[in-house]
């Protein structure tokens, strides 16, 4: 489980450094471009990414990266957004559509709405927009046009974009959703973070990728002991392996919870979240214990779509009661896999006493994981240049 591995020439002089994160990124990039759909696509892409590496180096990297790639892509190249969106319901509305009608369509499809005028994408309206721009401000949903609260002229991507490329775009721009349009401007649909995560390997693949990202912080930079006396690597790859300790949820740096009590109204909770720029609230009971969770998506699906009055509806009537949660000391990778498997975007985190002390957000966790791999790759490139 090395992160770095020194590379020597025929004389034993160190001429470079291999980095597992860089090798992983390179292998994924080659795999994306691969057209082959056979079961050995991941293996072939891995061999291509290793280039001229041979002998013990190639064998070690094959053992380290092979299972990860095979799990992440099930032996196939990364699917495109066109594949992901095939057969999915549309959430296209016109600029003159009311917020109420738009919310109904969003609730049915569980997707943000795309505002299209004369065949062209002119805006996007998401679940957080519904909660903060409409519900929290007490707008008359049946009388207000969605064009007055939408985000105008959003960026879009081609349906031939791979899910991994889409994840990178979301990461780079801090997007939670991405409209998808053909080259002629016609709208294909919209994908969110969870669509891409689920389509690019599911829980098993992401378990390996999340674990690799966390190890970028935890593993030592030394892969083997270099003997200055002989100029050769003095330990074998096999003898230097160490067991990876499961890192706790606390290493994921959960966000501080935004808390409301079960007797609050939907309106007061929406206004609290809007003021703090949040998208999920932890609901506690009269004794301070965890009673439930409410998200921006819940507000659209359980309040707006059902035409319930936000000012008089009790949050306890529309929250998700007794949500799944994890402890700060639980294995971080298990928590992330639980979120992927169950399509949870938020997961409450408790301390040893059972009190909620944080909330995991899958989008933040994904961004952090990608950032760590990118920083690792950059450090690897700098180290190779210096060597």
XYZ file of C-alpha atoms in Angstrom:
387
model
C 0.000 0.000 0.000
C 2.696 2.458 -1.041
C 1.809 5.959 -2.122
C 5.273 6.660 -3.581
C 7.844 4.313 -5.144
C 11.343 5.477 -6.158
C 12.472 4.521 -9.694
C 16.120 3.759 -10.482
C 18.087 3.414 -13.708
C 20.411 0.510 -14.537
C 23.157 1.991 -12.352
C 20.928 2.177 -9.292
C 20.595 5.980 -9.335
C 17.133 7.340 -8.456
C 15.679 9.012 -11.563
C 12.001 9.369 -10.684
C 9.127 8.680 -8.324
C 5.929 6.762 -9.033
C 2.765 8.029 -7.296
C -0.282 5.764 -6.989
C -2.755 8.664 -7.330
C -1.105 9.859 -10.545
C -1.078 6.332 -11.930
C -4.742 5.991 -11.032
C -5.670 9.255 -12.734
C -3.662 8.354 -15.833
C -5.265 4.919 -16.000
C -8.761 6.355 -15.645
C -8.070 8.900 -18.407
C -6.940 6.176 -20.785
C -9.876 4.002 -19.787
C -12.315 6.807 -20.591
C -10.988 7.061 -24.129
C -11.197 3.350 -24.662
C -13.943 2.154 -26.985
C -13.649 -1.459 -25.976
C -16.474 -2.817 -23.821
C -15.029 -6.213 -23.035
C -14.415 -7.477 -19.552
C -10.670 -6.886 -19.816
C -10.977 -3.149 -20.705
C -9.776 -2.043 -17.270
C -6.768 -4.368 -17.423
C -5.777 -3.188 -20.898
C -6.089 0.481 -19.903
C -3.971 -0.170 -16.855
C -1.251 -1.826 -18.927
C -1.279 1.141 -21.310
C -0.986 3.605 -18.432
C 2.072 1.783 -17.084
C 3.871 2.304 -20.368
C 7.410 0.994 -20.203
C 7.355 0.000 -16.559
C 8.392 -3.592 -16.194
C 9.424 -6.295 -13.791
C 8.658 -5.756 -10.131
C 7.395 -2.190 -10.692
C 4.770 -3.235 -13.199
C 3.723 -6.184 -11.080
C 3.343 -4.013 -7.984
C 1.337 -1.326 -9.757
C -0.820 -3.948 -11.443
C -1.634 -5.393 -8.028
C -2.363 -1.965 -6.522
C -4.431 -0.412 -9.307
C -5.963 -3.402 -11.061
C -8.634 -4.247 -8.456
C -9.520 -0.577 -7.973
C -10.122 0.046 -11.665
C -11.988 -3.205 -12.128
C -14.301 -2.384 -9.209
C -14.838 1.212 -10.266
C -15.809 0.449 -13.838
C -16.808 -3.204 -13.804
C -14.376 -3.868 -16.628
C -15.885 -1.234 -18.920
C -15.134 2.310 -19.967
C -16.813 5.185 -18.154
C -20.396 5.702 -19.446
C -21.538 8.954 -21.039
C -24.256 11.265 -19.781
C -26.383 10.226 -22.756
C -26.430 6.705 -21.335
C -27.170 7.943 -17.821
C -30.126 10.040 -19.011
C -31.682 7.398 -21.259
C -35.305 6.873 -20.255
C -35.226 9.481 -17.473
C -38.244 11.817 -17.092
C -37.930 15.400 -18.311
C -38.081 18.429 -16.026
C -38.327 21.036 -18.769
C -40.585 24.031 -18.066
C -41.216 27.353 -19.804
C -40.250 30.754 -18.341
C -43.930 31.514 -17.744
C -44.543 28.305 -15.757
C -45.539 28.983 -12.170
C -43.304 27.982 -9.297
C -46.049 25.607 -8.187
C -46.206 23.788 -11.532
C -42.425 23.709 -11.668
C -42.253 22.242 -8.162
C -44.746 19.540 -9.090
C -42.564 18.462 -12.001
C -39.398 18.577 -9.876
C -41.010 16.471 -7.165
C -42.153 13.832 -9.633
C -38.756 13.493 -11.324
C -36.683 14.304 -8.225
C -34.590 16.609 -10.392
C -33.996 20.343 -10.744
C -36.028 22.088 -13.442
C -34.604 23.304 -16.750
C -36.228 26.467 -18.079
C -36.410 26.361 -21.864
C -37.612 29.138 -24.184
C -38.061 28.498 -27.915
C -35.912 25.367 -27.673
C -33.035 27.083 -25.871
C -31.928 26.618 -22.278
C -32.381 29.960 -20.490
C -32.350 28.968 -16.827
C -32.205 26.369 -14.088
C -34.224 26.134 -10.875
C -33.107 23.720 -8.171
C -34.394 22.420 -4.852
C -32.322 24.871 -2.839
C -33.660 27.702 -5.015
C -37.194 26.561 -4.233
C -36.540 26.589 -0.505
C -34.526 29.810 -0.234
C -35.932 31.975 -3.053
C -39.583 30.956 -2.953
C -40.693 29.199 0.253
C -38.505 31.187 2.665
C -39.626 34.457 1.056
C -43.294 33.416 1.158
C -43.870 34.034 -2.552
C -47.294 33.086 -3.934
C -46.262 29.887 -5.724
C -49.348 29.718 -7.953
C -48.931 33.297 -9.152
C -45.160 33.678 -9.527
C -43.356 32.750 -12.770
C -40.295 30.558 -12.387
C -38.339 32.988 -14.588
C -38.298 35.479 -11.682
C -36.422 33.121 -9.355
C -34.366 30.900 -11.692
C -30.619 31.078 -12.264
C -30.254 32.469 -15.783
C -28.007 31.155 -18.556
C -26.482 28.148 -16.762
C -23.518 26.276 -18.163
C -24.223 22.975 -19.902
C -22.260 19.996 -21.199
C -22.533 17.618 -24.132
C -24.392 14.301 -23.698
C -21.192 12.606 -24.909
C -19.353 13.830 -21.792
C -18.317 10.905 -19.596
C -19.570 10.702 -16.032
C -16.014 11.130 -14.739
C -15.567 14.280 -16.797
C -18.905 15.521 -15.460
C -17.753 14.897 -11.890
C -14.570 16.838 -12.571
C -16.576 19.763 -14.022
C -18.863 19.760 -10.973
C -15.826 19.679 -8.710
C -14.027 22.501 -10.514
C -17.091 24.762 -10.535
C -18.747 23.654 -7.267
C -21.886 22.597 -9.170
C -24.392 20.123 -7.756
C -26.208 19.692 -11.083
C -25.298 19.904 -14.772
C -27.697 20.592 -17.658
C -26.977 18.431 -20.707
C -27.516 19.838 -24.215
C -26.772 18.744 -27.779
C -24.430 20.806 -29.952
C -27.452 22.457 -31.611
C -28.721 23.628 -28.223
C -31.543 21.126 -27.790
C -31.942 20.064 -24.159
C -31.315 16.412 -23.277
C -31.781 16.544 -19.507
C -29.982 17.192 -16.240
C -27.670 15.123 -14.031
C -26.662 15.620 -10.422
C -23.723 14.492 -8.313
C -25.409 11.286 -7.181
C -26.278 10.301 -10.774
C -22.613 10.498 -11.712
C -21.326 8.792 -8.583
C -23.758 5.912 -9.004
C -23.073 5.572 -12.741
C -19.294 5.497 -12.322
C -18.887 2.349 -10.300
C -21.431 2.357 -7.520
C -20.551 1.613 -3.916
C -17.768 -0.936 -4.491
C -15.816 1.227 -6.919
C -16.121 4.345 -4.813
C -15.071 2.491 -1.673
C -11.664 1.986 -3.294
C -11.448 5.523 -4.665
C -12.467 7.197 -1.396
C -10.016 5.002 0.492
C -7.207 5.952 -1.907
C -7.988 9.657 -1.479
C -7.939 9.408 2.315
C -4.675 7.519 2.235
C -3.110 10.514 0.509
C -3.239 12.189 3.913
C -2.412 9.192 6.059
C 0.277 7.159 4.328
C 3.897 8.041 4.875
C 5.845 9.418 1.962
C 8.456 6.677 2.253
C 7.778 3.580 0.177
C 11.066 1.830 0.898
C 14.426 2.343 2.554
C 17.141 3.591 0.217
C 20.642 2.390 0.935
C 23.117 5.213 0.417
C 25.972 2.786 0.729
C 24.977 0.604 -2.222
C 22.721 2.990 -4.131
C 19.968 0.393 -4.330
C 16.571 -0.159 -2.784
C 17.240 -2.296 0.282
C 13.712 -3.559 0.965
C 11.483 -5.507 -1.327
C 8.032 -4.251 -2.199
C 6.459 -7.204 -0.422
C 8.299 -6.660 2.846
C 7.364 -2.973 3.062
C 3.608 -3.408 2.922
C 1.661 -2.368 6.003
C -1.945 -2.855 6.955
C -4.107 0.197 6.337
C -5.952 1.351 9.403
C -9.538 2.379 8.749
C -9.734 6.126 9.193
C -12.645 7.505 11.251
C -15.512 9.684 10.047
C -13.927 12.617 11.882
C -11.237 12.698 9.156
C -13.961 13.678 6.653
C -14.501 16.929 8.565
C -18.310 16.838 8.787
C -20.073 20.193 8.561
C -21.530 21.704 11.733
C -25.224 20.786 11.959
C -27.959 23.379 11.455
C -30.508 22.513 14.109
C -34.239 23.155 14.543
C -36.749 21.682 16.972
C -39.643 19.441 15.996
C -42.261 22.056 16.883
C -40.905 24.598 14.365
C -42.828 25.357 11.177
C -41.543 24.584 7.703
C -41.345 28.327 7.062
C -39.126 29.026 10.074
C -36.790 26.146 9.180
C -36.599 27.257 5.527
C -35.808 30.806 6.607
C -33.135 29.578 9.025
C -31.480 27.510 6.298
C -31.721 30.368 3.803
C -30.031 32.763 6.231
C -27.199 30.285 6.806
C -26.990 29.145 3.169
C -27.715 25.585 4.242
C -29.642 22.814 2.501
C -30.424 20.417 5.364
C -31.494 20.789 8.974
C -31.232 18.357 11.881
C -34.512 18.211 13.800
C -34.351 17.521 17.534
C -37.091 16.530 19.965
C -38.003 18.264 23.222
C -35.173 16.507 25.052
C -32.579 17.475 22.444
C -32.317 14.027 20.871
C -32.241 13.354 17.143
C -35.800 13.283 15.813
C -35.286 13.659 12.063
C -33.745 15.488 9.127
C -35.240 17.797 6.511
C -33.566 18.728 3.219
C -34.285 21.197 0.439
C -35.511 18.292 -1.693
C -37.971 17.297 1.040
C -39.411 20.818 1.095
C -40.248 20.588 -2.618
C -41.539 17.012 -2.555
C -43.431 17.005 0.750
C -44.559 20.600 1.114
C -44.679 22.432 -2.229
C -45.906 19.507 -4.349
C -48.598 18.721 -1.778
C -49.539 22.425 -1.586
C -49.146 22.531 2.191
C -48.899 25.982 3.817
C -45.291 26.425 4.957
C -46.279 28.944 7.625
C -48.514 26.519 9.537
C -47.129 23.076 8.654
C -45.083 21.560 11.479
C -41.643 20.375 10.420
C -42.197 17.116 12.307
C -44.962 16.226 9.836
C -42.712 16.383 6.766
C -39.217 15.497 8.008
C -37.565 12.100 7.594
C -37.910 10.589 11.093
C -35.131 8.617 12.777
C -32.625 8.948 9.906
C -29.608 6.704 9.486
C -26.525 8.166 11.133
C -22.884 7.357 11.817
C -20.554 8.021 14.726
C -17.415 10.142 14.539
C -15.412 7.012 15.352
C -16.993 4.817 12.644
C -14.887 3.914 9.564
C -15.035 6.801 7.108
C -15.098 4.591 4.026
C -18.089 2.650 5.358
C -19.972 5.912 5.925
C -19.313 7.084 2.373
C -20.328 3.752 0.894
C -23.546 3.845 2.940
C -24.352 7.213 1.352
C -23.695 5.920 -2.163
C -25.601 2.661 -1.664
C -28.681 4.405 -0.272
C -28.401 7.553 -2.394
C -28.143 9.697 0.738
C -26.796 13.142 0.107
C -26.710 13.974 3.828
C -25.830 11.761 6.783
C -25.964 12.927 10.434
C -22.855 12.284 12.540
C -23.020 11.636 16.288
C -20.515 11.636 19.132
C -20.062 8.844 21.665
C -23.103 10.029 23.624
C -25.400 9.927 20.582
C -25.657 13.712 20.197
C -25.542 15.016 16.611
C -22.296 16.947 16.141
C -22.043 17.125 12.362
C -23.478 16.285 8.952
C -21.717 14.569 6.055
C -22.527 15.911 2.585
C -21.650 13.519 -0.247
C -20.904 16.405 -2.623
C -18.407 17.927 -0.173
C -16.835 14.518 0.473
C -16.492 13.936 -3.263
C -14.938 17.359 -3.819
C -12.486 16.766 -0.977
C -11.520 13.348 -2.375
C -10.877 14.728 -5.867
C -8.912 17.658 -4.436
C -6.675 15.312 -2.445
C -5.958 13.183 -5.497
C -5.206 16.298 -7.537
C -2.821 17.648 -4.900
C -1.136 14.269 -4.697
C -0.698 14.203 -8.457
C 0.750 17.709 -8.457
C 3.218 16.840 -5.688
C 4.194 13.710 -7.597
C 4.831 15.690 -10.763
C 6.955 18.208 -8.858
C 8.924 15.441 -7.172
C 9.603 13.752 -10.510
C 10.810 17.015 -12.027
C 13.107 17.691 -9.089
C 14.467 14.148 -9.241
